[in-house]
Amino acid sequence: MAQIIIKNLRKDFGNFTAVKASSFTIEDGEFFMLLGPSGCGKTTTLRMIAGLELPTSGEIFIDGEEVSQKPVSQRDIAFVFQMFALYPHLNVRQNISYPLKSQGMSKANISAKVAEVAQILGIEDILKKPVGGLSGGDRQRVALGRAIVREPKAFMMDEPLGALDAEFRERMSEELRALHDRMGATTVYVTHDQLEAMQMGDKIVVMNHGSVEQFGVPQQIYDWPATLFVADFIGSPSMNFLEFSGEISKGDTQVALSRQVFGIPAQLQNAKGDLVFGVRPEHVSLDDNSEYIGEIMAIEYLGTTQIVTIKTLNGVIKARISAAKIVEVGQNVGLAFDPQTITIFDKASGVALLSEANKGVLDHG
Ligand code: ATP
């Protein structure tokens, strides 16, 4: 088990900077997600932590020891590439034993270790089977077994469930998280799937174009997105954004948007310039008394809720409302937003003017 500290980590490939001055801390025993769109630098970051790629600058500490320029063999980290990458000519027991054999461990100790791992993973009955004929789930368990058997300080996983269909993926992600909870080993997990990151992670780093946009627990990131990028990337459907230009004078508690007045959190009373008003679909309600009117363009029924797409003067807004509410396409409806849930961003920088970190500290104009 290990704490991993990343300080100003940077990686250049020629003239291209894949990772720009990243800093964050992964606590001992955490299930930690590196999240972001394709090409944002997640895999490069993971490979630098594992020692498969050396950083251009910056530092990596594993349990207090600086390892930035040390080779893989001196870091004691298991890298789980694709869970299906097994040695096809070996059986399950031989696949799991392999890393221990390479370390020169005695036969008796290997046998005891493999038995222990097989029991944790629930695969005792398939130890003698060739891996070729195994089901997808069992192959995945064997691949995991091979990684955990040597008890490394930490696990690095790069989109391990990426190739699986939705149902199987959900089952394996639950199994993986349960396994982590039993073993408590620090795990760093790369994904581009925000839902997977929110469901599985203790903490999430959101990356974009090689930079860390935000770092925190899933709820912090969902409730207090630090940037427009994070607000847009996290949540499905994502946050609604309405642009407006103007000034919120000191003491104002409301802003006007298309003639309709909205309440705003008290800390935003000094904001001015080109601003973006963000509200999540579940915080938009249909309100007959509101003068902010839009026309329903589409309705997506989801069982207990429905996503209603509404065209307004400021653009399209999505509302997540109870499925019990009767609405129809073409209907005009009034919209209301809960002021406590509104986020306002500076349009040019994309930075949230009010975030959990800078609550009440407005440094804008
Ligand atoms: P994906 O999910 O698509 O793998 P990612 O966020 O993991 O995306 P990386 O694989 O870290 O992204 O790549 C970040 C950027 O660095 C990409 O633009 C990629 O093309 C570039 N890159 C990665 N490895 C190399 C390399 N060895 N040489 C040159 N460029 C590279």
XYZ file of C-alpha atoms and ligand atoms in Angstrom:
396
model
C 0.000 0.000 0.000
C 1.251 3.454 -0.788
C 0.662 7.169 -0.878
C 1.581 8.689 -4.260
C 2.417 12.385 -4.582
C 2.624 14.012 -8.014
C 4.337 17.409 -8.167
C 4.481 19.603 -11.289
C 4.678 16.537 -13.498
C 5.308 17.293 -17.173
C 5.854 15.177 -20.263
C 6.963 16.457 -23.656
C 7.029 14.339 -26.801
C 9.204 16.471 -29.072
C 7.467 19.852 -29.343
C 4.201 18.496 -27.989
C 3.408 18.689 -24.277
C 1.182 15.721 -23.372
C 1.092 16.481 -19.605
C 1.472 20.021 -18.250
C 2.591 20.683 -14.673
C 0.186 18.276 -12.973
C 0.034 18.111 -9.193
C -2.173 15.936 -6.982
C -1.922 13.442 -4.132
C -3.251 9.883 -4.106
C -3.752 8.752 -0.534
C -2.835 5.299 0.703
C -5.606 2.814 -0.142
C -7.568 5.133 -2.412
C -9.339 4.097 -5.586
C -8.255 7.043 -7.667
C -9.602 7.941 -11.117
C -7.743 9.753 -13.899
C -10.654 11.024 -16.011
C -10.781 12.997 -19.245
C -11.441 12.830 -22.975
C -9.261 10.937 -25.438
C -5.765 12.405 -25.759
C -5.871 14.502 -22.566
C -2.789 12.796 -21.067
C -4.317 10.210 -18.686
C -2.356 7.216 -19.956
C 0.877 9.207 -20.103
C 0.363 10.253 -16.465
C -0.335 6.652 -15.430
C 2.717 5.385 -17.314
C 4.895 7.976 -15.585
C 3.647 6.856 -12.162
C 4.400 3.235 -13.076
C 7.841 4.092 -14.481
C 7.022 3.011 -18.049
C 7.604 6.592 -19.195
C 10.067 9.043 -17.631
C 8.846 12.599 -16.952
C 10.417 15.596 -18.693
C 10.257 17.423 -15.362
C 8.484 17.224 -12.023
C 8.498 14.681 -9.237
C 6.734 11.482 -8.214
C 6.917 10.263 -4.618
C 5.795 6.779 -3.626
C 5.569 6.402 0.143
C 7.798 9.432 0.586
C 10.521 8.155 -1.748
C 11.335 10.145 -4.916
C 11.029 7.680 -7.814
C 10.606 10.013 -10.827
C 13.667 8.747 -12.708
C 13.698 5.198 -11.320
C 12.932 2.219 -13.577
C 9.718 0.146 -13.322
C 11.537 -2.631 -11.476
C 12.308 -0.333 -8.542
C 8.779 0.984 -8.018
C 6.877 -2.168 -7.001
C 3.776 -1.274 -8.973
C 1.505 -3.660 -10.919
C 0.246 -2.352 -14.248
C -2.996 -3.973 -15.376
C -3.144 -3.196 -19.095
C -6.022 -5.001 -20.680
C -7.425 -7.528 -18.294
C -7.549 -10.082 -21.086
C -3.802 -10.079 -21.705
C -3.004 -13.607 -20.452
C -0.418 -16.168 -21.562
C -2.593 -18.360 -23.824
C -0.389 -21.475 -23.642
C -0.500 -21.591 -19.812
C -3.338 -22.687 -17.543
C -4.914 -20.476 -14.862
C -2.562 -21.565 -12.074
C 0.516 -21.040 -14.276
C -0.707 -17.601 -15.377
C -1.176 -16.448 -11.787
C 2.113 -18.037 -10.612
C 4.140 -16.445 -13.392
C 5.215 -13.201 -11.640
C 6.207 -15.122 -8.498
C 8.245 -17.653 -10.505
C 10.087 -14.783 -12.193
C 10.931 -13.478 -8.705
C 12.423 -16.883 -7.815
C 9.918 -17.674 -5.022
C 9.879 -21.251 -3.684
C 7.267 -23.731 -5.005
C 5.581 -24.067 -1.611
C 5.238 -20.306 -1.181
C 3.934 -19.894 -4.736
C 1.345 -22.570 -4.128
C 0.156 -20.887 -0.917
C -0.019 -17.450 -2.562
C -1.939 -18.727 -5.594
C -4.411 -20.511 -3.307
C -4.958 -17.299 -1.347
C -5.514 -15.187 -4.480
C -7.788 -17.808 -6.064
C -9.895 -17.758 -2.932
C -10.151 -13.925 -2.923
C -11.248 -13.983 -6.554
C -13.496 -17.044 -6.258
C -11.653 -18.996 -8.986
C -10.346 -22.017 -7.002
C -12.282 -24.440 -9.227
C -10.717 -23.309 -12.521
C -7.019 -23.305 -11.558
C -6.209 -26.268 -13.806
C -8.147 -25.018 -16.829
C -6.426 -23.582 -19.906
C -7.188 -19.857 -20.172
C -8.311 -20.232 -23.798
C -11.686 -21.727 -22.929
C -12.604 -19.373 -20.078
C -15.531 -16.942 -20.031
C -14.754 -13.217 -20.273
C -15.379 -12.719 -16.550
C -13.051 -15.558 -15.535
C -10.300 -14.349 -17.888
C -10.589 -10.965 -16.254
C -10.365 -12.486 -12.771
C -7.268 -14.447 -13.762
C -5.613 -11.304 -15.155
C -6.387 -9.547 -11.894
C -5.047 -12.527 -9.955
C -1.758 -12.244 -11.786
C -1.545 -8.574 -10.808
C -2.482 -8.950 -7.131
C -0.498 -12.111 -6.390
C 2.785 -10.295 -5.903
C 1.237 -7.759 -3.506
C 2.587 -4.614 -5.125
C 2.480 -1.203 -3.446
C -0.118 0.020 -5.952
C -2.119 -0.988 -9.032
C -2.263 1.008 -12.257
C -5.261 0.197 -14.470
C -5.743 1.650 -17.949
C -9.377 1.443 -19.111
C -9.530 -2.182 -17.933
C -13.237 -2.535 -18.699
C -13.142 -0.604 -21.968
C -13.772 -3.525 -24.305
C -16.741 -4.999 -22.411
C -20.435 -4.701 -23.190
C -22.527 -2.526 -20.872
C -24.041 -5.228 -18.656
C -20.818 -7.142 -18.127
C -18.926 -3.911 -17.622
C -21.231 -2.913 -14.773
C -20.817 -6.303 -13.084
C -17.035 -6.245 -13.402
C -16.779 -2.670 -12.138
C -18.733 -3.661 -9.015
C -16.487 -6.700 -8.574
C -13.339 -4.640 -9.033
C -14.454 -2.063 -6.500
C -15.421 -4.805 -3.994
C -12.022 -6.448 -4.494
C -10.327 -3.127 -3.848
C -12.344 -2.639 -0.664
C -11.270 -6.097 0.572
C -7.595 -5.569 -0.232
C -7.285 -1.825 0.387
C -4.433 -1.385 -2.122
C -3.883 2.026 -3.707
C -5.333 1.872 -7.214
C -4.983 4.428 -10.013
C -7.554 3.874 -12.759
C -7.744 5.584 -16.147
C -11.130 6.117 -17.769
C -12.836 8.497 -20.197
C -16.243 7.469 -18.809
C -17.456 10.051 -16.308
C -20.142 7.730 -14.957
C -17.594 4.988 -14.255
C -15.345 7.534 -12.510
C -18.206 8.841 -10.363
C -19.431 5.342 -9.447
C -16.087 3.723 -8.661
C -13.721 6.455 -7.527
C -12.879 7.719 -4.049
C -11.291 10.704 -5.762
C -11.137 11.962 -9.337
C -8.652 14.067 -11.279
C -10.290 15.606 -14.347
C -7.766 16.279 -17.131
C -8.103 18.269 -20.346
C -5.397 19.028 -22.942
C -2.687 17.773 -20.592
C -3.770 19.916 -17.616
C -5.504 19.063 -14.377
C -8.829 20.925 -14.430
C -10.028 19.730 -11.035
C -9.188 17.236 -8.322
C -11.569 16.082 -5.574
C -14.182 13.597 -4.400
C -16.934 12.809 -6.954
C -19.611 14.890 -5.237
C -17.356 17.962 -5.005
C -16.653 17.732 -8.700
C -20.320 17.299 -9.567
C -21.653 20.011 -7.250
C -18.785 22.490 -7.544
C -17.259 22.193 -11.010
C -14.189 24.439 -11.097
C -14.386 25.117 -14.823
C -16.834 25.119 -17.717
C -15.019 22.076 -19.081
C -15.623 20.031 -15.914
C -19.242 21.203 -15.657
C -19.821 20.077 -19.228
C -17.880 16.797 -19.002
C -19.455 15.532 -15.761
C -23.145 14.666 -15.609
C -25.516 13.226 -18.169
C -27.165 15.211 -19.602
C -24.521 17.809 -18.816
C -25.084 21.181 -17.185
C -27.125 23.787 -19.075
C -25.181 26.915 -20.007
C -26.764 30.306 -20.689
C -24.555 33.221 -21.662
C -25.122 36.760 -20.520
C -23.195 39.961 -20.443
C -23.501 42.595 -17.788
C -22.723 43.509 -14.271
C -24.002 42.206 -11.007
C -23.654 45.181 -8.712
C -22.702 44.774 -5.129
C -25.824 44.070 -3.169
C -27.767 42.576 -6.081
C -29.341 39.300 -5.270
C -30.742 38.711 -8.715
C -29.676 38.835 -12.348
C -31.824 39.493 -15.386
C -31.674 37.055 -18.243
C -33.979 37.671 -21.213
C -36.166 39.933 -19.102
C -36.634 37.203 -16.540
C -35.022 37.764 -13.160
C -33.171 34.933 -11.398
C -31.905 34.702 -7.863
C -28.144 34.231 -7.439
C -25.957 33.062 -4.577
C -24.869 36.012 -2.384
C -21.149 35.446 -3.077
C -21.609 36.277 -6.762
C -22.763 39.821 -6.197
C -19.599 41.420 -7.599
C -19.320 39.524 -10.861
C -19.290 41.370 -14.163
C -18.350 40.945 -17.810
C -19.204 38.102 -20.136
C -20.558 35.434 -17.869
C -22.022 31.975 -18.284
C -24.844 30.885 -16.067
C -24.800 27.116 -15.374
C -27.607 24.992 -13.979
C -27.894 21.210 -13.896
C -31.010 19.628 -15.496
C -32.280 18.344 -12.123
C -32.310 21.920 -10.790
C -34.565 23.227 -13.549
C -38.247 22.979 -12.730
C -41.399 23.658 -14.693
C -43.247 26.497 -13.005
C -46.557 27.887 -14.240
C -45.870 31.161 -12.413
C -42.541 31.818 -14.160
C -42.418 34.351 -16.979
C -39.356 32.648 -18.436
C -41.101 30.648 -21.122
C -39.807 28.015 -23.494
C -41.233 25.484 -25.907
C -40.790 21.747 -25.370
C -38.830 20.271 -28.279
C -38.325 16.688 -27.095
C -39.104 14.366 -24.196
C -36.934 11.423 -23.185
C -38.704 9.052 -20.823
C -36.368 7.350 -18.312
C -38.732 5.480 -15.989
C -38.784 7.533 -12.789
C -37.679 10.770 -14.458
C -37.898 12.320 -17.910
C -35.506 14.671 -19.691
C -37.423 17.524 -21.264
C -35.615 19.610 -23.910
C -36.904 23.165 -24.004
C -36.103 25.910 -26.516
C -35.760 29.343 -24.878
C -34.593 32.772 -26.042
C -31.150 32.000 -24.554
C -30.778 28.587 -26.135
C -31.795 25.025 -25.377
C -32.310 23.957 -21.748
C -32.693 20.402 -20.504
C -34.766 19.730 -17.400
C -34.841 16.447 -15.488
C -38.299 16.233 -13.967
C -40.542 13.562 -12.496
C -41.931 11.129 -15.039
C -45.313 11.633 -13.371
C -45.595 15.179 -14.732
C -47.634 15.191 -17.937
C -45.952 17.227 -20.684
C -46.018 17.161 -24.481
C -43.869 18.290 -27.373
C -44.890 21.764 -28.608
C -46.209 22.850 -25.203
C -45.074 26.219 -23.798
C -43.838 25.964 -20.214
C -42.461 28.377 -17.594
C -39.001 27.579 -16.193
C -37.535 28.169 -12.746
C -34.012 27.531 -11.356
C -33.053 26.919 -7.766
C -30.691 29.874 -6.970
C -28.573 27.836 -4.531
C -27.564 25.434 -7.286
C -26.521 27.971 -9.896
C -22.886 28.230 -10.963
C -21.569 31.302 -12.774
C -18.441 31.084 -14.921
C -16.221 33.731 -16.448
C -16.727 33.144 -20.176
C -13.177 33.975 -21.301
C -11.248 31.889 -18.752
C -13.951 29.255 -18.187
C -13.277 29.436 -14.445
C -16.174 29.124 -11.996
C -16.588 32.363 -10.040
C -17.907 30.408 -7.132
C -16.420 27.028 -6.333
C -16.063 25.039 -3.168
C -12.408 26.075 -2.947
C -12.986 29.804 -3.422
C -16.404 30.083 -1.785
C -17.001 33.738 -1.099
C -13.660 34.856 -2.555
C -14.480 36.729 -5.738
C -11.457 38.001 -7.519
C -13.095 39.239 -10.655
C -12.950 42.843 -11.868
P -6.656 7.871 -24.742
O -7.792 7.559 -23.846
O -7.065 8.149 -26.147
O -5.488 6.919 -24.643
P -5.180 9.647 -23.014
O -5.842 10.725 -22.254
O -4.789 8.442 -22.275
O -6.097 9.299 -24.244
P -2.429 9.812 -23.776
O -2.369 8.430 -24.313
O -1.778 10.088 -22.481
O -3.933 10.309 -23.732
O -1.834 10.785 -24.880
C -1.791 12.203 -24.699
C -1.251 12.826 -25.952
O 0.131 12.488 -26.088
C -1.931 12.353 -27.223
O -2.081 13.455 -28.097
C -0.966 11.334 -27.793
O -1.054 11.297 -29.203
C 0.373 11.890 -27.328
N 1.367 10.808 -27.135
C 1.262 9.786 -26.261
N 2.365 8.983 -26.317
C 3.173 9.523 -27.288
C 4.433 9.174 -27.804
N 5.105 8.107 -27.370
N 4.961 9.981 -28.776
C 4.298 11.072 -29.216
N 3.090 11.463 -28.742
C 2.523 10.713 -27.797
